[in-house]
Amino acid sequence: MTQTQIKKLGSPSSSFQHNMDAPLPIIRKRRLRQNAGFRSMVRENTLSASDFILPMFVEENVSERAAISSLPGVYRESEQSLGNIVKDAAATGLKSIMLFGVSHNKDESGADSLHSKGLFARMIDRAKQASPETLVVADLCFCEYTDHGHCGPLTKHGDVDNDATLENLMRQAVVAAEAGADMVAPSGMMDGMVAAIREGLDQSGFEHVPIMSYATKFASCFYGPFRDAAGCGLGKGNRKTYQMDPANAREAIEEAMQDEMEGADILMVKPGMPYLDILANIRQETNLPLAIYQVSGEYAMIKSAAEKGLLDETDAMMESLLAFKRAGADIILSYFSLDAIKQIKDGYLENV
Ligand code: PBG
């Protein structure tokens, strides 16, 4: 661009005093921001009900649903309450749920999730029976069913045994599919988990069941309220030998590409807001659909800031969700799913 062209565009004058002869800007980005109609006309990203998967907690041996104090507005459903809640959610436009068990039958390996009568299978069956059109996603992991809280059986050194966990995952995936799960989502960050699960499913006639891999899951403090909600705090240690180091971005691409090669159908990034760069990077590397998980700590932060009057809850929710779409997400897992769908229906995006 020549000097005169730049001048015409109205480059900022270096003199402090206003110069009446200075050219006015031709390009004015504000023209298309002047009212809600223009803003929604040129909005690059949007949200719709079908973007969302609602994570839900289901506790066994309880008669009533119970509020979770660390996650205001989120409940531990009972096995009785689950059906109606899923039906109601579907009636408001929710298309998909992800189920987490709150187990009272824990052992060293999480065996309760490996048979058809355990909570893991029962809750999938219950949700599917209640609302057949709802896509039920089974989170495949063992931490909710092990007494030590880790994501698989331990070696004698106290670390998760990767390959023993793969064997169990193959079985857990089949239990999920037999119970009616529409999709499985391994969240344990074991090496080789997608290939093992694909093989397990295919051998049992479930070649049509997709795998949404938690391909890049970081060892994050933002899972704090979830561990409280699902009753899966760690007895000892941490998850840093299997979940990713929050400092690493190149390794995240390696993890995602590995899972794509192993046959993953959807790749997930988790947590959400602190990891938008990871999502945007992976978007450049793959054509698979991408999911992002706005985790419990992110939800709790927005809720508690709003409760204190520090920010507007609806605006903070919608801004964070739109940011996921902008960074490249096709699918959003969020505890805000139902609230967001309501806002979308009520025309929030047309009027903002
Ligand atoms: C278990 C699992 C966790 C979450 C989803 N699946 C917890 C963890 O890895 O410690 C966290 C979800 C959230 O915080 O909302 N594998």
XYZ file of C-alpha atoms and ligand atoms in Angstrom:
368
model
C 0.000 0.000 0.000
C 1.336 3.455 -0.906
C 1.636 6.337 1.506
C -1.253 8.191 -0.144
C -3.504 5.143 0.044
C -2.729 4.779 3.706
C -3.522 8.436 4.203
C -6.873 8.034 2.448
C -7.760 5.177 4.751
C -7.267 7.572 7.569
C -4.158 6.402 9.354
C -3.987 7.951 12.791
C -2.541 11.426 12.761
C 0.640 11.758 14.689
C -0.196 15.266 15.824
C -2.302 15.452 18.932
C -4.419 18.324 17.620
C -7.360 17.460 15.378
C -6.580 18.299 11.782
C -9.731 19.425 9.952
C -8.196 18.427 6.598
C -7.357 14.892 7.669
C -9.098 12.335 5.436
C -11.968 10.453 7.040
C -11.862 6.659 7.151
C -13.398 4.853 4.166
C -13.236 1.521 5.840
C -15.408 1.566 8.925
C -15.824 -1.822 10.560
C -18.433 -0.228 12.790
C -20.966 -0.032 9.912
C -21.837 -3.681 10.298
C -21.872 -3.504 14.078
C -24.393 -0.678 14.383
C -27.392 -2.805 15.346
C -28.351 -6.354 16.257
C -29.684 -7.039 12.752
C -26.339 -6.345 11.066
C -24.417 -8.079 13.810
C -26.370 -11.301 13.449
C -26.219 -11.031 9.618
C -22.412 -11.092 9.600
C -21.853 -13.312 12.632
C -19.305 -15.957 11.639
C -20.283 -18.581 14.183
C -23.495 -19.612 15.826
C -24.884 -22.091 18.305
C -27.707 -24.550 17.860
C -29.385 -27.143 20.045
C -27.783 -30.019 18.148
C -24.281 -28.817 19.106
C -24.722 -29.909 22.710
C -24.116 -32.984 24.827
C -25.270 -32.693 28.434
C -23.169 -34.595 30.997
C -25.348 -36.180 33.695
C -24.628 -37.977 36.979
C -26.557 -41.045 38.088
C -26.237 -42.436 41.611
C -27.269 -45.935 42.624
C -29.041 -46.897 45.856
C -30.710 -43.538 46.369
C -34.403 -42.828 46.200
C -34.299 -39.179 45.133
C -32.242 -36.876 42.959
C -29.865 -34.665 44.945
C -28.416 -31.236 44.204
C -24.605 -31.043 43.909
C -23.376 -28.152 46.020
C -20.209 -27.546 43.995
C -22.219 -27.431 40.735
C -25.324 -25.309 41.298
C -28.151 -26.445 39.010
C -26.628 -29.908 38.436
C -28.053 -33.020 40.126
C -27.099 -36.538 40.917
C -30.086 -38.300 39.404
C -31.450 -41.429 40.991
C -32.062 -44.399 38.737
C -35.766 -43.613 39.113
C -35.519 -39.900 38.305
C -33.201 -40.354 35.312
C -35.858 -41.454 32.807
C -38.178 -38.487 33.271
C -35.325 -35.995 33.325
C -33.949 -37.337 30.043
C -37.422 -37.265 28.487
C -37.997 -33.665 29.629
C -34.588 -32.596 28.348
C -35.364 -34.118 24.946
C -38.669 -32.233 24.852
C -36.774 -28.955 25.275
C -34.542 -29.768 22.298
C -31.542 -31.563 23.808
C -30.284 -34.253 21.426
C -27.584 -36.002 23.416
C -26.432 -36.886 26.925
C -23.275 -38.331 28.438
C -23.685 -40.460 31.533
C -21.454 -40.705 34.603
C -22.127 -43.239 37.347
C -21.870 -42.547 41.071
C -21.079 -46.041 42.250
C -21.474 -47.735 45.620
C -19.900 -50.944 44.346
C -16.239 -50.124 43.905
C -13.262 -52.432 43.805
C -9.674 -52.542 42.621
C -10.469 -52.818 38.904
C -13.919 -51.237 38.571
C -15.519 -54.589 37.777
C -19.046 -53.321 38.401
C -18.851 -51.498 35.073
C -17.994 -54.734 33.262
C -21.234 -56.610 33.630
C -24.700 -56.082 32.293
C -26.352 -55.730 35.711
C -24.010 -53.027 37.050
C -24.841 -49.323 37.361
C -22.872 -48.496 34.200
C -25.096 -50.728 32.034
C -28.318 -50.005 33.939
C -28.150 -46.232 33.549
C -27.516 -46.456 29.790
C -30.432 -48.836 29.417
C -32.694 -46.647 31.565
C -31.914 -43.472 29.590
C -32.306 -45.195 26.250
C -35.619 -46.825 27.201
C -36.998 -43.519 28.455
C -36.019 -41.514 25.384
C -35.025 -43.689 22.414
C -34.343 -40.698 20.154
C -31.802 -39.193 22.577
C -28.214 -40.058 21.636
C -26.752 -41.681 24.719
C -22.975 -41.413 24.983
C -21.188 -43.739 27.398
C -18.121 -42.275 29.067
C -15.706 -45.199 29.121
C -13.503 -45.053 32.181
C -12.996 -46.841 35.464
C -12.310 -44.041 37.941
C -15.957 -43.879 39.014
C -15.894 -47.612 39.794
C -12.444 -48.190 41.349
C -11.897 -47.915 45.091
C -8.593 -46.056 44.596
C -10.157 -43.601 42.083
C -7.640 -44.146 39.279
C -8.744 -44.827 35.695
C -7.802 -48.535 35.626
C -6.240 -51.312 37.713
C -2.900 -50.462 39.297
C 0.511 -52.069 38.863
C 2.434 -53.064 41.961
C 4.120 -49.659 41.772
C 0.751 -47.935 42.122
C 0.533 -46.570 38.581
C -2.335 -47.393 36.207
C -1.602 -50.570 34.240
C -2.073 -49.391 30.646
C -2.475 -52.720 28.862
C -4.633 -54.359 31.525
C -6.883 -51.288 31.264
C -7.113 -51.776 27.478
C -8.435 -55.313 27.980
C -11.047 -53.980 30.388
C -11.970 -51.118 28.062
C -12.704 -53.562 25.246
C -15.188 -55.289 27.523
C -16.622 -52.078 28.944
C -17.285 -50.766 25.420
C -19.228 -53.902 24.546
C -21.224 -53.712 27.792
C -22.113 -50.111 26.876
C -23.145 -51.014 23.336
C -25.200 -53.998 24.502
C -26.998 -51.719 26.968
C -27.912 -49.420 24.069
C -25.233 -46.723 24.029
C -25.220 -44.878 20.699
C -21.579 -43.830 21.038
C -18.687 -44.541 23.393
C -16.222 -41.957 24.683
C -13.039 -43.258 26.289
C -11.739 -40.688 28.775
C -8.854 -42.489 30.471
C -5.984 -41.377 28.191
C -4.537 -44.894 27.933
C -2.173 -45.483 25.026
C -3.882 -47.558 22.357
C -7.374 -47.145 23.809
C -9.140 -46.255 20.556
C -7.694 -49.208 18.625
C -8.531 -51.618 21.448
C -12.104 -50.367 21.775
C -12.643 -50.430 17.991
C -11.487 -54.041 17.922
C -13.666 -54.964 20.896
C -16.752 -53.375 19.374
C -16.172 -54.799 15.888
C -15.642 -58.340 17.176
C -19.014 -58.164 18.910
C -21.032 -56.846 15.996
C -20.963 -53.177 17.003
C -19.012 -51.849 14.055
C -21.655 -49.119 13.675
C -20.973 -47.589 17.120
C -18.758 -44.485 16.836
C -15.889 -43.625 19.171
C -15.522 -40.074 20.438
C -12.068 -40.067 21.934
C -11.002 -37.784 24.763
C -7.849 -37.556 22.653
C -6.284 -34.588 24.389
C -7.281 -34.528 28.011
C -5.096 -32.449 30.270
C -4.210 -33.151 33.905
C -6.299 -30.184 35.001
C -7.324 -28.732 38.349
C -10.581 -27.674 36.680
C -11.982 -31.198 37.218
C -12.230 -30.513 40.970
C -16.027 -30.202 41.280
C -16.571 -33.263 39.023
C -14.572 -35.506 41.320
C -16.731 -34.302 44.158
C -19.931 -34.778 42.118
C -19.056 -38.250 40.854
C -17.494 -39.329 44.136
C -14.243 -40.269 42.421
C -11.564 -38.373 44.301
C -8.123 -39.972 44.293
C -6.997 -41.943 47.315
C -3.353 -41.428 46.423
C -1.329 -39.815 43.663
C -2.541 -37.837 40.673
C -3.337 -38.425 37.003
C -0.212 -36.873 35.557
C 1.186 -40.191 34.284
C -1.708 -40.536 31.855
C -3.387 -37.142 31.374
C -1.442 -34.491 29.464
C 0.829 -31.786 30.829
C -1.039 -28.445 30.515
C 2.169 -26.865 29.192
C 2.236 -28.996 26.015
C 0.717 -28.034 22.671
C 2.759 -30.016 20.110
C 2.177 -33.207 22.050
C -1.569 -32.523 21.878
C -1.425 -32.758 18.088
C 0.456 -36.062 18.396
C -2.221 -37.431 20.734
C -5.040 -36.319 18.447
C -3.415 -37.697 15.280
C -2.661 -40.994 16.995
C -6.326 -41.411 17.911
C -7.429 -40.517 14.392
C -5.081 -43.209 13.032
C -6.489 -45.727 15.491
C -9.970 -45.077 14.122
C -11.539 -42.390 16.302
C -14.649 -40.848 14.738
C -14.637 -37.646 16.810
C -11.715 -36.038 18.654
C -12.213 -34.172 21.903
C -10.236 -31.488 23.705
C -10.716 -31.120 27.448
C -10.948 -28.780 29.388
C -12.388 -26.001 27.229
C -11.720 -22.363 27.954
C -8.028 -22.627 28.930
C -7.303 -24.834 25.882
C -8.792 -22.981 22.905
C -5.370 -22.821 21.255
C -5.180 -26.619 21.368
C -8.585 -26.901 19.698
C -7.670 -24.369 17.000
C -4.374 -26.178 16.331
C -6.044 -29.567 15.997
C -8.670 -28.036 13.693
C -5.808 -27.315 11.268
C -4.625 -30.942 11.330
C -7.779 -32.997 10.865
C -11.090 -33.068 9.055
C -12.808 -35.106 11.760
C -15.543 -33.500 13.855
C -14.122 -31.936 17.013
C -15.678 -31.801 20.451
C -14.755 -29.673 23.436
C -15.640 -30.286 27.074
C -16.402 -27.247 29.204
C -15.600 -28.977 32.477
C -17.031 -28.725 35.960
C -14.537 -26.129 37.211
C -15.262 -23.820 34.278
C -19.001 -24.077 34.939
C -18.511 -23.535 38.671
C -16.351 -20.453 38.074
C -18.988 -18.776 35.912
C -21.768 -19.738 38.330
C -20.005 -18.449 41.392
C -18.854 -15.207 39.761
C -22.461 -14.627 38.662
C -23.780 -15.417 42.136
C -21.452 -12.791 43.536
C -22.764 -10.274 41.001
C -19.386 -10.048 39.272
C -20.662 -10.939 35.814
C -23.861 -11.741 33.970
C -24.353 -15.502 33.923
C -26.195 -15.733 30.605
C -23.742 -13.495 28.772
C -20.726 -15.314 30.226
C -22.239 -18.666 29.295
C -23.075 -17.681 25.713
C -19.727 -15.943 25.159
C -17.782 -18.972 26.377
C -19.843 -21.330 24.193
C -19.485 -19.170 21.075
C -15.736 -19.056 21.688
C -15.669 -22.858 21.397
C -17.359 -22.678 18.003
C -14.999 -19.922 16.850
C -11.972 -22.007 17.859
C -13.243 -24.928 15.759
C -15.586 -27.078 17.856
C -18.503 -28.876 16.226
C -19.758 -30.389 19.474
C -19.844 -28.923 22.982
C -20.127 -30.875 26.204
C -21.365 -28.509 28.877
C -23.356 -28.462 32.097
C -24.930 -25.321 30.609
C -26.445 -27.287 27.683
C -30.095 -26.902 28.710
C -29.722 -23.226 29.653
C -27.957 -22.528 26.378
C -30.637 -24.272 24.320
C -33.268 -22.175 26.071
C -31.376 -18.968 25.239
C -30.959 -20.039 21.616
C -34.705 -20.725 21.353
C -35.538 -17.416 22.997
C -33.588 -15.583 20.298
C -30.529 -14.563 22.310
C -28.289 -14.702 19.246
C -30.583 -12.532 17.136
C -30.772 -9.836 19.754
C -27.269 -9.600 21.122
C -13.108 -39.400 34.350
C -13.593 -38.056 33.965
C -13.304 -36.846 34.599
C -14.073 -35.892 33.957
C -14.785 -36.530 32.958
N -14.456 -37.876 32.961
C -12.493 -36.546 35.759
C -11.063 -36.751 35.763
O -10.419 -37.112 34.789
O -10.528 -36.573 36.847
C -14.117 -34.449 34.319
C -15.326 -33.722 33.897
C -15.538 -32.421 34.543
O -14.724 -31.915 35.320
O -16.598 -31.854 34.283
N -12.198 -39.999 33.512
